[in-house]
């Protein structure tokens, strides 16, 4: 992933930041685990996209 203008600074301005993301999720979930995830989602007001500016 390239994030333009957020890398190291040089005499020409900030460079680009290159990031490698690795997302690891459990291979499967039983009904109890799915209910726990849903319960957490219902009770939490966290929005991971809040500061995206969209």
PDB file of N, CA and C in Angstrom:
ATOM      1  N   UNK A   1       0.850  -1.150   0.000  1.00  0.00           N
ATOM      2  CA  UNK A   1       0.000   0.000   0.000  1.00  0.00           C
ATOM      3  C   UNK A   1       0.913   1.236   0.000  1.00  0.00           C
ATOM      4  N   UNK A   2       0.598   2.189  -0.812  1.00  0.00           N
ATOM      5  CA  UNK A   2       1.365   3.432  -0.899  1.00  0.00           C
ATOM      6  C   UNK A   2       0.543   4.567  -0.294  1.00  0.00           C
ATOM      7  N   UNK A   3       1.179   5.291   0.630  1.00  0.00           N
ATOM      8  CA  UNK A   3       0.526   6.436   1.257  1.00  0.00           C
ATOM      9  C   UNK A   3       1.329   7.670   0.855  1.00  0.00           C
ATOM     10  N   UNK A   4       0.803   8.391  -0.125  1.00  0.00           N
ATOM     11  CA  UNK A   4       1.522   9.500  -0.740  1.00  0.00           C
ATOM     12  C   UNK A   4       1.743  10.649   0.245  1.00  0.00           C
ATOM     13  N   UNK A   5       2.995  11.134   0.300  1.00  0.00           N
ATOM     14  CA  UNK A   5       3.332  12.305   1.095  1.00  0.00           C
ATOM     15  C   UNK A   5       3.498  12.067   2.582  1.00  0.00           C
ATOM     16  N   UNK A   6       3.504  10.816   3.012  1.00  0.00           N
ATOM     17  CA  UNK A   6       3.619  10.517   4.443  1.00  0.00           C
ATOM     18  C   UNK A   6       4.916   9.789   4.786  1.00  0.00           C
ATOM     19  N   UNK A   7       5.860   9.780   3.876  1.00  0.00           N
ATOM     20  CA  UNK A   7       7.125   9.091   4.108  1.00  0.00           C
ATOM     21  C   UNK A   7       8.187  10.021   4.672  1.00  0.00           C
ATOM     22  N   UNK A   8       9.437   9.610   4.563  1.00  0.00           N
ATOM     23  CA  UNK A   8      10.555  10.401   5.068  1.00  0.00           C
ATOM     24  C   UNK A   8      10.701  11.696   4.282  1.00  0.00           C
ATOM     25  N   UNK A   9      11.122  12.730   4.989  1.00  0.00           N
ATOM     26  CA  UNK A   9      11.298  14.032   4.346  1.00  0.00           C
ATOM     27  C   UNK A   9      12.643  14.093   3.640  1.00  0.00           C
ATOM     28  N   UNK A  10      12.666  14.794   2.520  1.00  0.00           N
ATOM     29  CA  UNK A  10      13.898  15.038   1.779  1.00  0.00           C
ATOM     30  C   UNK A  10      13.896  16.497   1.350  1.00  0.00           C
ATOM     31  N   UNK A  11      14.902  16.899   0.606  1.00  0.00           N
ATOM     32  CA  UNK A  11      14.951  18.292   0.154  1.00  0.00           C
ATOM     33  C   UNK A  11      13.822  18.608  -0.827  1.00  0.00           C
ATOM     34  N   UNK A  12      13.192  17.578  -1.371  1.00  0.00           N
ATOM     35  CA  UNK A  12      12.083  17.760  -2.308  1.00  0.00           C
ATOM     36  C   UNK A  12      10.721  17.652  -1.619  1.00  0.00           C
ATOM     37  N   UNK A  13      10.721  17.526  -0.295  1.00  0.00           N
ATOM     38  CA  UNK A  13       9.472  17.375   0.451  1.00  0.00           C
ATOM     39  C   UNK A  13       9.315  15.949   0.955  1.00  0.00           C
ATOM     40  N   UNK A  14       8.180  15.669   1.552  1.00  0.00           N
ATOM     41  CA  UNK A  14       7.984  14.321   2.094  1.00  0.00           C
ATOM     42  C   UNK A  14       7.840  13.283   0.984  1.00  0.00           C
ATOM     43  N   UNK A  15       8.413  12.130   1.237  1.00  0.00           N
ATOM     44  CA  UNK A  15       8.288  11.037   0.278  1.00  0.00           C
ATOM     45  C   UNK A  15       7.021  10.240   0.528  1.00  0.00           C
ATOM     46  N   UNK A  16       6.931   9.123  -0.118  1.00  0.00           N
ATOM     47  CA  UNK A  16       5.770   8.257   0.042  1.00  0.00           C
ATOM     48  C   UNK A  16       6.099   7.154   1.046  1.00  0.00           C
ATOM     49  N   UNK A  17       5.107   6.769   1.806  1.00  0.00           N
ATOM     50  CA  UNK A  17       5.237   5.689   2.773  1.00  0.00           C
ATOM     51  C   UNK A  17       4.652   4.430   2.144  1.00  0.00           C
ATOM     52  N   UNK A  18       5.412   3.364   2.168  1.00  0.00           N
ATOM     53  CA  UNK A  18       4.929   2.084   1.666  1.00  0.00           C
ATOM     54  C   UNK A  18       4.698   1.170   2.859  1.00  0.00           C
ATOM     55  N   UNK A  19       3.503   0.634   2.968  1.00  0.00           N
ATOM     56  CA  UNK A  19       3.148  -0.224   4.093  1.00  0.00           C
ATOM     57  C   UNK A  19       2.637  -1.561   3.575  1.00  0.00           C
ATOM     58  N   UNK A  20       2.993  -2.603   4.281  1.00  0.00           N
ATOM     59  CA  UNK A  20       2.515  -3.943   3.970  1.00  0.00           C
ATOM     60  C   UNK A  20       1.569  -4.353   5.089  1.00  0.00           C
ATOM     61  N   UNK A  21       0.341  -4.670   4.735  1.00  0.00           N
ATOM     62  CA  UNK A  21      -0.660  -5.067   5.718  1.00  0.00           C
ATOM     63  C   UNK A  21      -0.893  -6.566   5.634  1.00  0.00           C
ATOM     64  N   UNK A  22      -1.005  -7.173   6.790  1.00  0.00           N
ATOM     65  CA  UNK A  22      -1.337  -8.593   6.834  1.00  0.00           C
ATOM     66  C   UNK A  22      -2.504  -8.751   7.799  1.00  0.00           C
ATOM     67  N   UNK A  23      -3.640  -9.131   7.270  1.00  0.00           N
ATOM     68  CA  UNK A  23      -4.843  -9.307   8.073  1.00  0.00           C
ATOM     69  C   UNK A  23      -5.023 -10.797   8.323  1.00  0.00           C
ATOM     70  N   UNK A  24      -5.114 -11.154   9.592  1.00  0.00           N
ATOM     71  CA  UNK A  24      -5.281 -12.552   9.962  1.00  0.00           C
ATOM     72  C   UNK A  24      -6.597 -12.687  10.713  1.00  0.00           C
ATOM     73  N   UNK A  25      -7.458 -13.529  10.208  1.00  0.00           N
ATOM     74  CA  UNK A  25      -8.750 -13.772  10.851  1.00  0.00           C
ATOM     75  C   UNK A  25      -8.855 -15.251  11.204  1.00  0.00           C
ATOM     76  N   UNK A  26      -9.647 -15.564  12.212  1.00  0.00           N
ATOM     77  CA  UNK A  26      -9.822 -16.976  12.554  1.00  0.00           C
ATOM     78  C   UNK A  26     -10.404 -17.746  11.370  1.00  0.00           C
ATOM     79  N   UNK A  27     -10.005 -18.997  11.188  1.00  0.00           N
ATOM     80  CA  UNK A  27     -10.485 -19.764  10.041  1.00  0.00           C
ATOM     81  C   UNK A  27     -11.989 -20.025  10.084  1.00  0.00           C
ATOM     82  N   UNK A  28     -12.547 -20.146  11.270  1.00  0.00           N
ATOM     83  CA  UNK A  28     -13.988 -20.364  11.383  1.00  0.00           C
ATOM     84  C   UNK A  28     -14.438 -19.949  12.777  1.00  0.00           C
ATOM     85  N   UNK A  29     -15.713 -19.726  12.923  1.00  0.00           N
ATOM     86  CA  UNK A  29     -16.258 -19.339  14.219  1.00  0.00           C
ATOM     87  C   UNK A  29     -17.550 -20.108  14.462  1.00  0.00           C
ATOM     88  N   UNK A  30     -17.691 -20.593  15.684  1.00  0.00           N
ATOM     89  CA  UNK A  30     -18.938 -21.279  16.014  1.00  0.00           C
ATOM     90  C   UNK A  30     -19.998 -20.234  16.365  1.00  0.00           C
ATOM     91  N   UNK A  31     -21.205 -20.678  16.598  1.00  0.00           N
ATOM     92  CA  UNK A  31     -22.314 -19.755  16.863  1.00  0.00           C
ATOM     93  C   UNK A  31     -22.077 -18.902  18.106  1.00  0.00           C
ATOM     94  N   UNK A  32     -21.465 -19.488  19.139  1.00  0.00           N
ATOM     95  CA  UNK A  32     -21.207 -18.740  20.374  1.00  0.00           C
ATOM     96  C   UNK A  32     -20.258 -17.571  20.119  1.00  0.00           C
ATOM     97  N   UNK A  33     -19.219 -17.819  19.352  1.00  0.00           N
ATOM     98  CA  UNK A  33     -18.252 -16.766  19.039  1.00  0.00           C
ATOM     99  C   UNK A  33     -18.906 -15.687  18.179  1.00  0.00           C
ATOM    100  N   UNK A  34     -19.707 -16.092  17.213  1.00  0.00           N
ATOM    101  CA  UNK A  34     -20.405 -15.115  16.370  1.00  0.00           C
ATOM    102  C   UNK A  34     -21.331 -14.237  17.203  1.00  0.00           C
ATOM    103  N   UNK A  35     -22.011 -14.825  18.184  1.00  0.00           N
ATOM    104  CA  UNK A  35     -22.882 -14.052  19.070  1.00  0.00           C
ATOM    105  C   UNK A  35     -22.076 -13.062  19.906  1.00  0.00           C
ATOM    106  N   UNK A  36     -20.906 -13.479  20.375  1.00  0.00           N
ATOM    107  CA  UNK A  36     -20.042 -12.573  21.145  1.00  0.00           C
ATOM    108  C   UNK A  36     -19.588 -11.395  20.291  1.00  0.00           C
ATOM    109  N   UNK A  37     -19.181 -11.653  19.050  1.00  0.00           N
ATOM    110  CA  UNK A  37     -18.762 -10.574  18.149  1.00  0.00           C
ATOM    111  C   UNK A  37     -19.910  -9.606  17.885  1.00  0.00           C
ATOM    112  N   UNK A  38     -21.100 -10.152  17.672  1.00  0.00           N
ATOM    113  CA  UNK A  38     -22.264  -9.306  17.416  1.00  0.00           C
ATOM    114  C   UNK A  38     -22.601  -8.470  18.643  1.00  0.00           C
ATOM    115  N   UNK A  39     -22.499  -9.076  19.830  1.00  0.00           N
ATOM    116  CA  UNK A  39     -22.765  -8.356  21.074  1.00  0.00           C
ATOM    117  C   UNK A  39     -21.778  -7.203  21.249  1.00  0.00           C
ATOM    118  N   UNK A  40     -20.510  -7.455  20.972  1.00  0.00           N
ATOM    119  CA  UNK A  40     -19.500  -6.400  21.063  1.00  0.00           C
ATOM    120  C   UNK A  40     -19.799  -5.285  20.069  1.00  0.00           C
ATOM    121  N   UNK A  41     -20.174  -5.647  18.871  1.00  0.00           N
ATOM    122  CA  UNK A  41     -20.504  -4.652  17.849  1.00  0.00           C
ATOM    123  C   UNK A  41     -21.695  -3.798  18.272  1.00  0.00           C
ATOM    124  N   UNK A  42     -22.701  -4.427  18.858  1.00  0.00           N
ATOM    125  CA  UNK A  42     -23.898  -3.700  19.291  1.00  0.00           C
ATOM    126  C   UNK A  42     -23.605  -2.732  20.438  1.00  0.00           C
ATOM    127  N   UNK A  43     -22.672  -3.102  21.323  1.00  0.00           N
ATOM    128  CA  UNK A  43     -22.394  -2.302  22.518  1.00  0.00           C
ATOM    129  C   UNK A  43     -21.323  -1.239  22.294  1.00  0.00           C
ATOM    130  N   UNK A  44     -20.538  -1.368  21.264  1.00  0.00           N
ATOM    131  CA  UNK A  44     -19.430  -0.445  21.017  1.00  0.00           C
ATOM    132  C   UNK A  44     -19.842   0.657  20.046  1.00  0.00           C
ATOM    133  N   UNK A  45     -19.364   1.866  20.318  1.00  0.00           N
ATOM    134  CA  UNK A  45     -19.622   2.969  19.387  1.00  0.00           C
ATOM    135  C   UNK A  45     -18.384   3.286  18.544  1.00  0.00           C
ATOM    136  N   UNK A  46     -17.408   2.392  18.556  1.00  0.00           N
ATOM    137  CA  UNK A  46     -16.177   2.578  17.794  1.00  0.00           C
ATOM    138  C   UNK A  46     -16.466   2.509  16.300  1.00  0.00           C
ATOM    139  N   UNK A  47     -15.978   3.506  15.570  1.00  0.00           N
ATOM    140  CA  UNK A  47     -16.120   3.533  14.114  1.00  0.00           C
ATOM    141  C   UNK A  47     -14.726   3.646  13.505  1.00  0.00           C
ATOM    142  N   UNK A  48     -14.175   2.566  12.948  1.00  0.00           N
ATOM    143  CA  UNK A  48     -12.823   2.611  12.405  1.00  0.00           C
ATOM    144  C   UNK A  48     -12.683   3.554  11.207  1.00  0.00           C
ATOM    145  N   UNK A  49     -13.789   3.979  10.608  1.00  0.00           N
ATOM    146  CA  UNK A  49     -13.749   4.857   9.438  1.00  0.00           C
ATOM    147  C   UNK A  49     -14.031   6.312   9.799  1.00  0.00           C
ATOM    148  N   UNK A  50     -14.140   6.607  11.084  1.00  0.00           N
ATOM    149  CA  UNK A  50     -14.540   7.940  11.548  1.00  0.00           C
ATOM    150  C   UNK A  50     -13.657   9.065  11.004  1.00  0.00           C
ATOM    151  N   UNK A  51     -12.359   8.851  10.942  1.00  0.00           N
ATOM    152  CA  UNK A  51     -11.433   9.922  10.550  1.00  0.00           C
ATOM    153  C   UNK A  51     -10.978   9.814   9.101  1.00  0.00           C
ATOM    154  N   UNK A  52     -11.682   9.061   8.271  1.00  0.00           N
ATOM    155  CA  UNK A  52     -11.312   8.907   6.868  1.00  0.00           C
ATOM    156  C   UNK A  52     -11.647  10.133   6.050  1.00  0.00           C
ATOM    157  N   UNK A  53     -12.542  10.967   6.519  1.00  0.00           N
ATOM    158  CA  UNK A  53     -12.895  12.184   5.811  1.00  0.00           C
ATOM    159  C   UNK A  53     -13.866  11.978   4.668  1.00  0.00           C
ATOM    160  N   UNK A  54     -14.557  10.882   4.646  1.00  0.00           N
ATOM    161  CA  UNK A  54     -15.532  10.632   3.569  1.00  0.00           C
ATOM    162  C   UNK A  54     -16.875  11.180   3.927  1.00  0.00           C
TER     163      UNK A  54
END
